[in-house]
XYZ file of C-alpha atoms in Angstrom:
718
model
C 16.481 34.865 27.711
C 12.737 35.536 27.669
C 11.618 38.393 29.980
C 8.334 40.282 30.163
C 9.347 43.937 30.597
C 5.739 44.926 31.360
C 5.541 42.497 34.281
C 4.515 44.199 37.560
C 7.383 42.396 39.258
C 9.853 43.875 36.811
C 8.404 47.402 37.319
C 8.547 46.928 41.071
C 12.221 46.037 40.820
C 12.947 49.138 38.748
C 11.191 51.282 41.382
C 13.169 49.534 44.131
C 16.420 50.489 42.447
C 15.375 54.111 41.913
C 14.298 54.903 45.505
C 17.677 54.312 47.280
C 19.512 56.236 44.585
C 17.040 59.140 44.851
C 17.379 59.248 48.647
C 21.144 59.244 48.324
C 21.063 62.204 45.885
C 18.619 64.222 48.044
C 20.768 63.682 51.087
C 23.780 65.068 49.286
C 21.708 68.095 48.127
C 20.577 68.934 51.729
C 24.126 68.769 52.959
C 24.903 71.844 50.853
C 22.605 74.066 53.059
C 24.384 73.291 56.375
C 26.472 76.182 57.656
C 30.060 76.406 56.702
C 31.216 76.559 60.327
C 29.359 73.390 61.349
C 30.823 71.563 58.433
C 34.271 72.732 59.384
C 33.939 71.468 62.967
C 32.467 68.105 61.929
C 35.069 67.716 59.276
C 37.854 68.040 61.846
C 36.406 65.494 64.312
C 35.125 62.865 61.859
C 37.656 63.094 59.064
C 39.116 59.637 59.590
C 35.693 58.008 60.135
C 34.247 59.465 56.906
C 37.217 58.267 54.895
C 36.608 54.682 56.080
C 32.787 54.572 55.838
C 32.222 56.315 52.506
C 33.287 53.442 50.265
C 31.330 50.953 52.436
C 28.079 52.864 51.955
C 28.461 52.832 48.173
C 29.041 49.078 48.195
C 26.059 48.614 50.501
C 23.872 50.688 48.141
C 25.004 48.574 45.187
C 24.287 45.310 47.014
C 20.791 46.445 47.998
C 20.011 47.512 44.422
C 21.245 44.156 43.073
C 19.129 42.327 45.617
C 16.013 44.176 44.499
C 16.868 43.470 40.831
C 17.362 39.745 41.478
C 14.079 39.554 43.393
C 12.141 41.210 40.563
C 13.822 38.968 37.952
C 13.005 35.785 39.858
C 9.365 36.841 40.214
C 9.254 37.457 36.422
C 10.120 33.719 35.868
C 12.781 34.138 33.168
C 13.738 31.172 30.930
C 16.889 30.850 28.855
C 16.793 28.901 25.537
C 19.759 26.641 24.798
C 18.937 26.355 21.069
C 19.845 28.615 18.202
C 18.041 31.970 18.016
C 15.643 30.612 15.393
C 14.986 27.465 17.444
C 11.630 26.679 18.374
C 9.688 28.578 20.764
C 8.680 31.955 21.891
C 5.490 32.504 23.779
C 4.102 34.299 20.756
C 1.450 32.580 18.549
C 2.994 29.931 16.293
C 2.088 27.666 13.349
C 2.801 23.975 13.873
C 2.223 21.009 11.563
C 2.030 17.662 13.328
C 2.918 14.733 11.043
C 1.299 11.593 12.430
C 2.758 8.289 11.256
C -0.387 6.156 10.885
C 1.188 3.446 8.717
C 0.968 -0.301 9.285
C 4.133 -0.474 11.412
C 2.617 1.904 13.982
C 0.150 -0.873 14.805
C 2.980 -2.686 16.621
C 2.078 -3.635 20.185
C 3.212 -1.448 23.109
C 2.588 -1.620 26.866
C -0.501 0.587 26.578
C -1.909 -0.665 23.272
C -0.054 0.134 20.043
C 2.618 2.631 19.047
C -0.114 4.587 17.309
C -2.127 4.769 20.551
C 0.989 6.116 22.299
C 1.443 8.710 19.557
C -2.176 9.821 19.899
C -1.747 10.321 23.650
C 1.495 12.207 23.121
C 0.043 14.526 20.497
C -3.039 15.173 22.632
C -0.829 16.362 25.503
C 1.239 18.510 23.142
C -1.889 20.242 21.847
C -2.914 21.169 25.389
C 0.479 22.795 26.056
C 0.616 24.952 22.939
C 0.862 28.736 23.461
C -2.450 30.585 23.253
C -3.878 31.449 19.822
C -1.371 29.165 18.100
C -2.574 27.433 14.938
C -1.832 23.835 14.061
C -2.692 21.194 11.468
C -2.295 17.406 11.268
C -0.874 15.500 8.289
C -0.923 11.734 7.724
C 2.433 10.071 7.003
C 0.947 6.935 5.446
C 1.338 6.820 1.677
C 0.704 8.995 -0.214
C 0.613 11.629 2.585
C -2.477 13.771 3.049
C -3.925 16.507 5.256
C -6.094 15.112 8.044
C -6.858 18.467 9.683
C -6.324 21.913 8.182
C -5.300 24.966 10.204
C -7.219 25.379 13.442
C -6.700 26.863 16.918
C -9.170 24.547 18.647
C -7.485 21.770 20.639
C -10.846 19.995 20.980
C -11.063 19.542 17.185
C -7.700 17.814 17.044
C -8.412 15.665 20.078
C -11.715 14.471 18.603
C -10.004 13.573 15.323
C -7.203 11.701 17.076
C -9.487 9.757 19.406
C -11.444 8.422 16.448
C -8.411 7.441 14.360
C -6.472 4.200 14.073
C -3.407 2.985 12.171
C -3.919 2.244 8.487
C -2.651 -0.726 6.490
C -0.634 1.528 4.172
C 3.120 2.002 3.839
C 4.981 5.037 5.196
C 5.849 8.134 3.162
C 7.543 10.722 5.398
C 8.855 12.691 2.414
C 5.408 13.336 0.940
C 4.045 14.208 4.375
C 6.809 16.805 4.833
C 5.980 18.246 1.409
C 2.348 18.669 2.546
C 3.540 20.250 5.800
C 5.768 22.761 4.023
C 2.934 23.794 1.730
C 0.737 24.372 4.776
C 3.405 26.450 6.532
C 3.819 28.664 3.468
C 0.186 29.711 3.857
C 0.549 30.442 7.600
C 0.933 34.071 8.736
C 2.769 33.321 11.995
C 6.518 33.918 12.035
C 7.225 31.016 14.377
C 6.841 27.849 12.238
C 7.635 24.273 13.133
C 7.013 20.634 12.227
C 6.572 17.714 14.601
C 6.972 14.142 13.289
C 5.596 11.389 15.521
C 6.943 8.120 14.109
C 8.645 4.795 14.797
C 11.433 5.799 12.371
C 11.131 2.673 10.204
C 13.707 3.135 7.469
C 11.459 2.040 4.619
C 9.324 5.175 5.054
C 12.191 7.656 4.455
C 12.523 7.404 0.693
C 14.872 10.109 -0.610
C 13.053 10.403 -3.948
C 9.863 11.493 -2.153
C 11.426 14.408 -0.241
C 10.766 17.933 -1.585
C 13.344 20.539 -2.506
C 14.269 22.435 0.669
C 16.521 25.254 -0.617
C 13.859 27.946 -1.013
C 11.745 26.999 1.991
C 11.167 29.406 4.933
C 13.163 28.772 8.156
C 11.495 26.150 10.295
C 12.365 23.770 13.110
C 11.694 20.007 12.877
C 11.186 17.933 16.003
C 11.177 14.139 15.574
C 9.636 12.098 18.376
C 10.634 8.427 18.242
C 8.174 5.782 19.503
C 10.191 2.691 18.582
C 11.411 2.207 22.166
C 7.786 1.741 23.279
C 7.559 -1.546 21.346
C 6.513 -4.378 23.670
C 8.184 -7.208 21.738
C 9.816 -7.517 18.308
C 8.002 -8.208 15.067
C 9.582 -11.537 14.208
C 7.711 -12.735 11.099
C 5.209 -11.751 8.407
C 3.161 -13.595 5.779
C 4.572 -12.424 2.452
C 2.526 -14.290 -0.166
C -0.254 -16.859 -0.584
C -0.884 -18.790 -3.800
C -3.752 -21.195 -4.451
C -4.123 -23.792 -7.173
C -6.218 -26.797 -7.986
C -4.454 -30.122 -8.448
C -4.658 -30.826 -12.161
C -6.948 -33.627 -13.237
C -7.253 -35.578 -10.003
C -10.406 -37.397 -8.983
C -10.248 -35.929 -5.461
C -10.081 -32.301 -6.689
C -7.399 -31.212 -4.238
C -6.964 -27.502 -3.440
C -3.386 -26.594 -2.586
C -2.551 -23.417 -0.637
C 1.102 -22.393 -0.454
C 2.289 -19.653 1.934
C 5.587 -17.755 2.005
C 6.631 -16.423 5.419
C 9.496 -14.010 6.178
C 11.808 -14.119 9.196
C 12.345 -10.412 9.827
C 15.342 -10.876 12.126
C 18.833 -10.742 10.626
C 20.497 -12.714 13.439
C 17.871 -14.851 15.172
C 16.218 -18.012 13.883
C 12.650 -19.106 14.612
C 12.712 -22.836 15.477
C 8.926 -23.417 15.533
C 6.639 -20.782 14.076
C 2.985 -21.738 14.267
C 1.067 -21.374 10.988
C -2.534 -22.250 10.148
C -4.938 -22.300 7.207
C -8.417 -20.806 7.640
C -11.198 -21.358 5.078
C -14.614 -19.699 5.335
C -13.823 -18.627 8.919
C -12.889 -22.144 10.110
C -9.424 -23.481 10.884
C -8.732 -26.092 8.204
C -5.197 -27.145 9.061
C -2.125 -26.068 11.023
C 1.581 -26.767 11.316
C 4.954 -25.214 12.114
C 7.820 -23.629 10.204
C 11.504 -23.316 10.959
C 12.954 -20.069 9.672
C 16.623 -19.177 9.534
C 17.667 -15.533 10.138
C 16.639 -13.133 7.381
C 15.167 -15.960 5.300
C 11.937 -17.022 3.653
C 10.078 -20.224 4.478
C 7.305 -22.036 2.592
C 4.420 -24.092 3.888
C 1.843 -25.893 1.757
C -1.596 -27.010 2.891
C -4.009 -29.146 0.890
C -7.596 -30.227 1.305
C -10.268 -31.886 -0.866
C -12.970 -29.669 -2.327
C -15.828 -30.904 -4.511
C -17.772 -27.687 -4.980
C -17.521 -25.008 -7.633
C -18.097 -21.941 -5.467
C -15.404 -19.383 -4.659
C -13.153 -20.323 -1.738
C -12.259 -17.510 0.684
C -9.684 -17.859 3.419
C -6.425 -16.710 4.941
C -3.067 -17.888 6.235
C -2.300 -16.944 9.850
C 0.936 -17.187 11.829
C 1.363 -16.958 15.589
C 1.214 -13.572 17.294
C 4.275 -11.369 17.708
C 4.885 -7.644 18.213
C 2.989 -6.710 15.032
C -0.381 -8.444 14.720
C -1.536 -6.864 11.463
C 1.019 -8.613 9.229
C 0.379 -12.067 10.690
C -2.553 -12.675 8.335
C -2.885 -12.739 4.572
C -6.138 -13.228 2.680
C -6.838 -15.182 -0.476
C -9.775 -16.124 -2.682
C -9.895 -18.816 -5.316
C -12.468 -19.842 -7.860
C -12.246 -23.558 -8.684
C -12.758 -24.383 -12.302
C -16.371 -24.013 -13.294
C -17.923 -26.275 -15.930
C -17.071 -25.024 -19.418
C -19.466 -26.200 -22.112
C -17.689 -26.664 -25.441
C -19.142 -27.270 -28.910
C -16.675 -29.259 -31.057
C -17.452 -29.040 -34.796
C -15.844 -32.003 -36.559
C -15.067 -31.081 -40.168
C -13.739 -34.514 -41.077
C -15.799 -37.256 -39.349
C -14.890 -40.878 -40.127
C -16.609 -44.191 -39.700
C -13.587 -45.436 -37.773
C -13.790 -43.479 -34.564
C -10.092 -42.892 -33.893
C -9.647 -41.476 -37.409
C -12.148 -38.673 -36.826
C -10.772 -35.158 -36.507
C -12.295 -34.689 -33.044
C -11.308 -38.049 -31.523
C -8.212 -36.958 -29.590
C -9.639 -33.556 -28.815
C -12.812 -34.923 -27.229
C -10.876 -37.280 -24.966
C -8.387 -34.606 -23.997
C -11.145 -32.258 -22.927
C -12.864 -34.886 -20.787
C -10.617 -37.928 -20.338
C -12.604 -39.668 -17.591
C -16.164 -40.828 -17.212
C -16.689 -38.217 -14.456
C -16.273 -34.614 -15.470
C -13.204 -33.956 -13.333
C -11.804 -31.598 -15.960
C -14.887 -29.351 -15.613
C -15.125 -29.305 -19.413
C -18.195 -30.764 -21.107
C -17.534 -31.258 -24.837
C -20.357 -31.821 -27.335
C -19.314 -33.086 -30.776
C -21.307 -31.922 -33.788
C -21.031 -32.437 -37.531
C -21.579 -29.642 -40.020
C -25.016 -30.980 -40.881
C -26.068 -30.829 -37.218
C -24.648 -27.360 -36.640
C -27.715 -25.366 -37.695
C -29.862 -27.092 -35.081
C -27.625 -26.076 -32.182
C -27.706 -22.743 -30.312
C -24.246 -21.287 -29.941
C -25.278 -19.449 -26.790
C -25.622 -22.747 -24.932
C -21.807 -22.972 -24.982
C -18.831 -20.966 -23.783
C -16.390 -22.163 -26.442
C -16.805 -23.267 -30.067
C -13.967 -25.261 -31.679
C -13.831 -25.618 -35.468
C -11.742 -28.711 -36.286
C -10.625 -28.861 -39.938
C -13.914 -27.324 -41.125
C -14.037 -26.642 -44.858
C -16.921 -24.150 -44.787
C -20.009 -23.250 -42.758
C -23.764 -23.076 -43.451
C -24.903 -19.942 -45.236
C -24.612 -16.804 -43.035
C -23.454 -18.901 -40.096
C -20.378 -16.694 -39.819
C -22.710 -13.886 -38.703
C -23.899 -16.030 -35.800
C -20.275 -16.749 -34.886
C -19.438 -13.040 -34.898
C -22.365 -12.269 -32.608
C -21.321 -15.142 -30.345
C -17.766 -13.787 -30.036
C -18.869 -10.162 -29.686
C -20.940 -11.076 -26.627
C -18.074 -12.888 -24.874
C -17.897 -16.325 -26.468
C -14.626 -17.971 -27.474
C -13.813 -19.362 -30.928
C -10.900 -21.798 -31.375
C -9.935 -22.784 -34.917
C -7.625 -25.657 -35.820
C -6.714 -26.244 -39.468
C -6.302 -29.323 -41.666
C -6.479 -30.729 -45.166
C -10.199 -29.870 -45.560
C -9.727 -26.132 -44.896
C -10.575 -23.775 -47.747
C -8.314 -20.741 -47.226
C -10.411 -18.568 -49.523
C -13.574 -19.221 -47.465
C -11.815 -18.339 -44.202
C -10.336 -15.141 -45.600
C -13.649 -13.971 -47.081
C -16.306 -15.266 -44.677
C -14.388 -15.276 -41.370
C -12.312 -12.210 -42.143
C -14.165 -10.233 -39.470
C -13.019 -12.679 -36.799
C -9.448 -13.398 -37.870
C -6.532 -10.956 -37.495
C -4.602 -12.766 -40.269
C -5.243 -14.200 -43.723
C -4.410 -17.825 -44.526
C -1.859 -18.164 -47.321
C -0.857 -21.725 -48.077
C 0.230 -25.003 -46.572
C 3.898 -25.450 -45.764
C 5.008 -29.110 -45.880
C 8.333 -30.383 -44.561
C 10.483 -32.176 -47.128
C 11.920 -34.793 -44.782
C 12.111 -35.773 -41.120
C 15.096 -33.526 -40.522
C 13.189 -30.429 -41.682
C 9.978 -30.878 -39.708
C 8.483 -27.928 -37.878
C 8.831 -27.771 -34.080
C 7.671 -25.524 -31.293
C 10.161 -22.840 -30.400
C 10.968 -22.306 -26.694
C 8.226 -20.265 -25.076
C 9.198 -16.625 -24.557
C 7.550 -14.141 -22.217
C 4.653 -14.754 -19.878
C 1.329 -16.281 -20.864
C -1.333 -17.737 -18.589
C -1.623 -20.897 -20.662
C 2.105 -21.633 -20.841
C 3.290 -20.509 -17.416
C 2.216 -23.670 -15.552
C 4.384 -25.987 -17.647
C 7.681 -27.084 -16.134
C 11.015 -26.800 -17.916
C 10.869 -30.513 -18.604
C 7.396 -30.284 -20.173
C 8.392 -27.352 -22.351
C 11.441 -29.264 -23.502
C 9.227 -32.244 -24.408
C 6.946 -29.969 -26.421
C 9.909 -28.793 -28.494
C 10.491 -32.389 -29.592
C 7.028 -32.724 -31.179
C 7.141 -33.080 -34.971
C 4.833 -31.088 -37.268
C 4.946 -32.036 -40.942
C 2.457 -29.445 -42.208
C 1.457 -25.947 -41.059
C -0.350 -22.984 -42.602
C 1.467 -19.743 -43.338
C -0.346 -16.465 -42.613
C -0.208 -12.744 -43.306
C -1.331 -10.134 -40.748
C -4.364 -7.988 -41.529
C -3.473 -4.312 -41.529
C -4.802 -2.380 -38.550
C -5.473 -5.404 -36.329
C -3.377 -6.136 -33.253
C -2.875 -9.683 -32.043
C -0.392 -11.741 -30.072
C 1.553 -14.909 -30.905
C 2.027 -16.906 -27.678
C 3.728 -19.829 -29.488
C 5.880 -20.081 -32.630
C 7.116 -22.792 -34.965
C 10.644 -22.961 -36.301
C 11.102 -20.732 -39.318
C 9.372 -17.878 -37.485
C 5.929 -19.260 -38.328
C 3.117 -18.454 -35.858
C 1.823 -21.610 -34.150
C -0.904 -20.018 -32.006
C -2.451 -16.623 -32.777
C -4.604 -14.891 -30.158
C -7.041 -12.119 -31.041
C -9.334 -10.173 -28.712
C -12.625 -9.349 -30.427
C -14.968 -7.182 -28.359
C -15.712 -9.272 -25.245
C -14.656 -12.595 -26.761
C -11.475 -14.288 -27.929
C -10.403 -15.969 -31.136
C -7.589 -18.558 -31.001
C -6.087 -19.873 -34.267
C -3.876 -23.010 -34.268
C -2.082 -23.190 -37.618
C -1.743 -26.975 -37.690
C -4.246 -29.833 -37.238
C -5.669 -31.048 -33.950
C -5.497 -34.710 -35.003
C -2.542 -36.865 -36.122
C -2.724 -36.046 -39.830
C -0.099 -33.282 -39.689
C 1.694 -34.012 -36.389
C 2.068 -36.381 -33.457
C 1.022 -33.802 -30.863
C -2.294 -35.492 -29.792
C -0.481 -38.580 -28.468
C 2.019 -36.592 -26.390
C 1.534 -36.206 -22.590
C 1.555 -32.420 -22.879
C -1.364 -32.300 -25.325
C -4.059 -32.870 -22.699
C -3.099 -30.012 -20.300
C -2.199 -27.766 -23.261
C -5.591 -27.981 -24.966
C -7.521 -27.856 -21.681
C -5.766 -24.647 -20.642
C -6.435 -23.000 -23.999
C -10.125 -23.847 -23.692
C -10.373 -22.543 -20.130
C -8.324 -19.466 -20.940
C -10.455 -18.540 -23.935
C -13.563 -19.007 -21.756
C -12.109 -16.421 -19.305
C -11.530 -19.077 -16.668
C -7.775 -18.609 -16.281
C -7.689 -14.815 -16.356
C -10.670 -14.274 -14.101
C -10.825 -11.219 -11.866
C -10.991 -13.679 -9.003
C -7.214 -13.992 -9.261
C -6.488 -10.322 -8.684
C -4.513 -9.591 -5.524
C -3.740 -5.918 -4.861
C -2.206 -3.872 -2.046
C -4.077 -1.642 0.358
C -4.815 1.708 -1.289
C -4.273 0.436 -4.847
C -7.227 0.744 -7.247
C -9.092 -2.305 -8.510
C -9.802 -2.116 -12.237
C -12.170 -4.142 -14.375
C -12.274 -3.413 -18.090
C -14.497 -6.230 -19.324
C -17.736 -4.296 -18.759
C -20.187 -2.424 -20.940
C -21.127 1.168 -20.133
C -24.651 0.361 -18.998
C -23.611 -2.116 -16.303
C -23.685 -1.490 -12.557
C -21.150 -3.159 -10.272
C -21.933 -3.982 -6.653
C -19.176 -4.673 -4.148
C -19.547 -6.473 -0.835
C -16.599 -5.208 1.237
C -14.774 -7.060 4.073
C -16.431 -4.655 6.513
C -19.822 -6.080 5.440
C -20.801 -2.914 3.571
C -22.346 -2.711 0.096
C -21.156 -0.290 -2.568
C -22.599 0.458 -6.008
C -20.768 2.064 -8.906
C -21.461 2.458 -12.622
C -18.964 1.475 -15.292
C -17.793 4.156 -17.752
C -16.285 4.196 -21.204
C -12.891 3.795 -19.519
C -13.967 0.695 -17.652
C -14.575 0.241 -13.958
C -12.302 1.388 -11.131
C -12.779 1.064 -7.379
C -10.366 2.974 -5.127
C -11.668 2.538 -1.575
C -9.432 -0.457 -0.806
C -8.311 0.558 2.694
C -9.457 -2.651 4.403
C -7.565 -5.936 3.796
C -9.727 -8.903 2.958
C -11.865 -10.415 0.213
C -14.131 -8.129 -1.848
C -17.065 -9.852 -3.576
C -18.256 -8.564 -6.943
C -21.704 -8.588 -8.513
C -22.857 -7.120 -11.810
C -26.241 -6.210 -13.211
C -27.154 -4.734 -16.606
C -28.856 -1.385 -16.990
C -30.023 0.923 -14.252
C -30.087 0.159 -10.557
C -33.184 -1.711 -9.436
C -35.940 0.446 -7.960
C -35.985 -1.429 -4.656
C -32.360 -0.537 -3.916
C -31.832 2.606 -1.906
C -28.787 4.544 -3.093
C -27.603 7.213 -0.671
C -27.262 10.654 -2.211
C -23.939 11.457 -0.503
C -22.126 8.248 -1.429
C -22.263 5.068 -3.480
C -23.381 2.945 -0.525
C -26.378 0.659 -0.955
C -28.433 -1.262 1.562
C -28.163 -4.644 -0.174
C -27.350 -6.412 -3.434
C -30.316 -6.381 -5.860
C -31.871 -9.624 -7.020
C -30.955 -9.074 -10.664
C -27.223 -8.744 -9.807
C -25.240 -11.890 -10.522
C -21.991 -12.967 -8.810
C -19.026 -11.892 -10.911
C -16.073 -12.975 -8.792
C -13.850 -11.669 -6.034
C -10.589 -9.827 -5.523
C -8.352 -9.695 -2.459
C -6.623 -6.756 -0.790
C -3.501 -7.288 1.337
C -0.739 -5.121 2.793
C 2.723 -4.509 1.373
C 5.202 -6.532 3.465
C 7.940 -3.914 3.128
C 6.211 -2.143 6.022
C 7.097 -5.160 8.188
C 10.826 -5.159 7.426
C 12.889 -4.131 10.444
C 15.495 -1.346 10.442
C 15.486 2.183 11.846
C 16.841 5.279 10.163
C 19.743 6.964 11.973
C 20.017 10.598 13.069
C 22.739 11.207 10.491
C 20.591 9.893 7.629
C 17.678 12.100 8.681
C 19.929 15.171 8.883
C 21.158 14.380 5.378
C 17.587 14.165 4.046
C 16.566 17.402 5.821
C 19.609 19.378 4.713
C 19.854 22.923 6.192
C 16.806 22.426 8.408
C 17.493 22.319 12.176
C 16.295 19.007 13.601
C 15.707 18.115 17.229
C 15.435 14.450 18.251
C 13.520 13.169 21.246
C 11.819 10.023 22.448
C 8.208 9.401 23.351
C 9.057 9.138 27.059
C 10.606 12.606 27.381
C 8.331 15.180 29.089
C 6.312 17.465 26.870
C 7.861 20.657 28.273
C 11.233 19.758 26.868
C 9.633 19.390 23.436
C 7.047 22.112 23.235
C 9.445 24.673 24.744
C 12.617 23.356 23.181
C 15.674 23.127 25.547
C 14.857 26.159 27.778
C 16.019 26.393 31.395
C 14.078 28.359 34.111
C 16.239 30.909 36.025
C 13.938 31.839 38.928
C 15.741 29.575 41.425
C 19.279 30.784 40.571
C 18.131 34.421 40.879
C 16.596 33.776 44.309
C 19.829 32.121 45.405
C 21.874 35.151 44.265
C 19.467 37.492 46.076
C 20.028 35.522 49.289
C 23.761 35.943 48.774
C 23.260 39.731 48.415
C 21.304 39.839 51.707
C 24.077 37.913 53.456
C 26.708 40.339 52.093
C 24.630 43.349 53.193
C 24.371 41.994 56.742
C 28.094 41.339 56.889
C 28.947 44.898 55.758
C 26.487 46.549 58.177
C 27.827 44.500 61.099
C 31.430 45.359 60.175
C 30.663 49.079 59.966
């Protein structure tokens, strides 16, 4: 029971008790001075009356004193707490950490906006009802958990922060938020310490591995306010994934967009879920999906596209309780034109016998350049008259040797980002390659290995692991590639100190394709011939897509940064930059950001907004006409010397959409030995800010009335 012993009402009650007792004692003292004879006479005449009235007067005195006590107690407004002695609240100054769940799921629709809006209103009212001079702080529960407001006693500061906030697109991390709260409470001087958690209690946010050790923590009280009952309607579906690809070698250049959509309900199907494709802000196509309970559905859209510019768009499903997870962004760069210089080391008068015959037609099989590869065939005698820097890829086909010092030009070409593909053959001089091209090759060529008969031919081994060139081939295509016969291959030895990869192998553990990263460029070595002299690969259906993908991959077309898709809050990294380059980013919020690359590459961490981020790069220092703000990396516009470098997309993690609430028992298990009080958002603030305390003024007034009634009855009876 909480009583203020210095209350004027309490002092008045104490005085009211003392006065009747003092009068009673003084009366008894005066009776001692009355004459003995008078006492004797009165004693004889009133003996029986005194015997009957004496006990009644004592009872009457007791009733009057109790009445005065009850009146003073009721005026002091006592309150009894139903919790444990360490439970929440006294009226003394306290330290409270409010953990605000601002994750994606709190953006779910409610009657008055979103669950986050309801939590803001609730916390604002709680701040206004805090005892005077109490300190509080606010911690974010979205991953990774961080302090939004440090200790303060000003309610206006917290209200201003809350009014300007909104739910993030991040996942929930209650455990890390509690760790931040406990660290804050350790620094607080107040004895009364507590934590409030305002959340929708989505189970995915209560990860046991993220909770701190609680054994040595100071005694605190945790109050969890649940907002899940405020949800207007359920979150029935979410867009999980979007993939984009270009139909391979078709005259119409079809872009195909495939979406995966989750039904979040475990017991209810969705017969017709509306889904649409948006490109460059315009609705391109729409349809419906049927989703069984707790299942995943797929929908593919396609449309013709004849340009080469980056495509930006999104997949959108119809509205439900959670609007934020109904959209997912994508960006896609259609294949740009790759200019390739093919050096034929064994030209023939009969066209189909030339080393480059099958290669040239595989790179560009039609009259129109639908493959986006433009090959130029050159002989060794013509090579000196061509500039390597007019091409993205150079392919040496069975070249015996090169013009004097031409290997230096090739090294410079590769160092600056060019790609060199080498295929071998009967004209190749292994000694020349090992001596002159040793700076570009991670292996040395040893000797030719020739199969003795048809049963001992070399074949491709099944592809192992993941590689961007191989991953598009179906199981059937890979099986067909294993049937290709190679009669002759070159054996190799690795060069000490150089790291390389072998994406494809021949039988006998002989490398078929060797990949080597050299500065900004790539070197690809194929240890057999690219014509039909040593194999029948060029006449197989898989040869055309195989060689085209190696060319595009080596030209950085397949591994472009435009394919990067990251989650909200994850850093974007870009390592293929020199130290003197400046990167400009056009964000989805239509802001411009500038940042310099370092010796560790480039990293951008402000990925809080889902959408497509456009990248530009410029060499050297920032242009003079660009204003860079001193306090940040913001810029007013993209400079003229900055060239488009691609895009990357930022989307949310769909685990935040998955339904399921954590139970009271599971929370108590996670917060072992810490008293926890559960409440809902609709319960009045007094029951939360003052725990479970009951006012006693009314019962005391009722008891005082009973004392007055008893006094009247005794006086009347006497």
